[in-house]
């Protein structure tokens, strides 16, 4: 029959110490495994899509997915250095539009 607890009783001090040590070891191992699993899942989700401007230049992200405020130095840099004059980005006219486009 399946019951609760163990089928033996620990009578000696050494046996009680060994049993308590095994319980504590199992708790430490379980906590370590849980922390390692949580860390791996967190790191996997927090990897960046791009690492810098070179990724945009190389086309790692489609140009129509890039939002750039119009009439700014960022737009001038993009047009002269990256797209060579082609306006293939998403133009942002205000800061509020920038925040709204994030969601």
Coordinates of C-alpha atoms in Angstrom, one line a residue:
X1 CA 0.0 0.0 0.0
X2 CA 1.1 3.5 -0.7
X3 CA 1.3 5.6 2.4
X4 CA 2.8 8.8 3.6
X5 CA 6.2 9.0 5.1
X6 CA 8.9 6.4 5.3
X7 CA 8.7 2.8 6.1
X8 CA 11.6 2.8 8.6
X9 CA 12.3 4.7 11.8
X10 CA 15.7 6.3 12.5
X11 CA 16.8 5.4 16.0
X12 CA 20.4 6.5 16.2
X13 CA 21.9 9.9 16.3
X14 CA 24.1 9.2 13.3
X15 CA 21.0 8.0 11.3
X16 CA 19.1 11.1 12.2
X17 CA 22.1 13.3 11.2
X18 CA 22.4 11.4 7.9
X19 CA 18.7 11.7 7.2
X20 CA 18.7 15.5 8.0
X21 CA 21.8 15.9 5.8
X22 CA 20.1 14.2 2.9
X23 CA 17.0 16.3 3.2
X24 CA 19.1 19.5 3.3
X25 CA 21.2 18.3 0.3
X26 CA 18.0 17.6 -1.7
X27 CA 16.7 21.1 -0.9
X28 CA 20.0 22.7 -2.0
X29 CA 20.1 20.7 -5.2
X30 CA 16.5 21.5 -6.1
X31 CA 17.0 25.2 -5.4
X32 CA 20.2 25.2 -7.6
X33 CA 18.3 23.5 -10.4
X34 CA 15.4 25.9 -10.2
X35 CA 17.7 28.9 -10.2
X36 CA 19.7 27.6 -13.2
X37 CA 16.5 26.9 -15.1
X38 CA 15.1 30.4 -14.4
X39 CA 18.4 31.9 -15.4
X40 CA 18.6 30.1 -18.7
X41 CA 15.0 31.0 -19.6
X42 CA 15.6 34.7 -18.7
X43 CA 18.8 34.9 -20.7
X44 CA 17.2 33.3 -23.7
X45 CA 14.4 35.8 -23.8
X46 CA 16.6 38.9 -23.3
X47 CA 18.9 38.5 -26.3
X48 CA 19.0 41.6 -28.4
X49 CA 17.6 41.6 -31.9
X50 CA 20.3 44.0 -33.1
X51 CA 23.7 44.9 -31.6
X52 CA 24.4 48.1 -33.4
X53 CA 24.1 50.3 -36.5
X54 CA 26.0 47.7 -38.6
X55 CA 23.2 45.2 -38.2
X56 CA 20.8 47.8 -39.7
X57 CA 23.2 48.5 -42.6
X58 CA 23.6 44.8 -43.3
X59 CA 19.8 44.3 -43.6
X60 CA 19.4 42.2 -40.5
X61 CA 16.1 44.1 -39.8
X62 CA 13.8 45.1 -42.7
X63 CA 14.1 48.8 -43.4
X64 CA 10.4 49.4 -43.3
X65 CA 10.5 48.2 -39.6
X66 CA 12.8 51.1 -38.6
X67 CA 11.1 54.2 -37.3
X68 CA 13.0 57.4 -37.7
X69 CA 12.0 60.9 -36.6
X70 CA 11.7 63.1 -39.7
X71 CA 13.7 66.4 -40.1
X72 CA 16.4 65.2 -37.6
X73 CA 20.1 64.4 -37.8
X74 CA 19.2 60.7 -37.5
X75 CA 17.2 61.0 -40.7
X76 CA 20.0 62.7 -42.5
X77 CA 22.5 60.1 -41.3
X78 CA 20.2 57.2 -42.4
X79 CA 19.6 58.8 -45.8
X80 CA 23.3 59.5 -46.5
X81 CA 25.0 56.5 -45.0
X82 CA 22.6 53.6 -44.9
X83 CA 19.9 53.9 -47.6
X84 CA 21.7 56.2 -50.0
X85 CA 18.8 58.6 -50.4
X86 CA 15.9 56.0 -50.4
X87 CA 13.2 56.8 -47.9
X88 CA 12.4 53.2 -47.1
X89 CA 11.8 53.7 -43.3
X90 CA 8.8 54.4 -41.2
X91 CA 8.7 58.2 -40.7
X92 CA 7.8 59.4 -37.2
X93 CA 6.4 63.0 -37.0
X94 CA 6.2 63.4 -33.2
X95 CA 7.4 61.9 -29.9
X96 CA 3.9 60.7 -29.2
X97 CA 3.8 58.8 -32.5
X98 CA 7.1 57.2 -31.5
X99 CA 5.6 56.0 -28.2
X100 CA 2.4 54.8 -29.8
X101 CA 4.3 52.8 -32.5
X102 CA 6.1 50.8 -29.8
X103 CA 2.9 48.9 -28.9

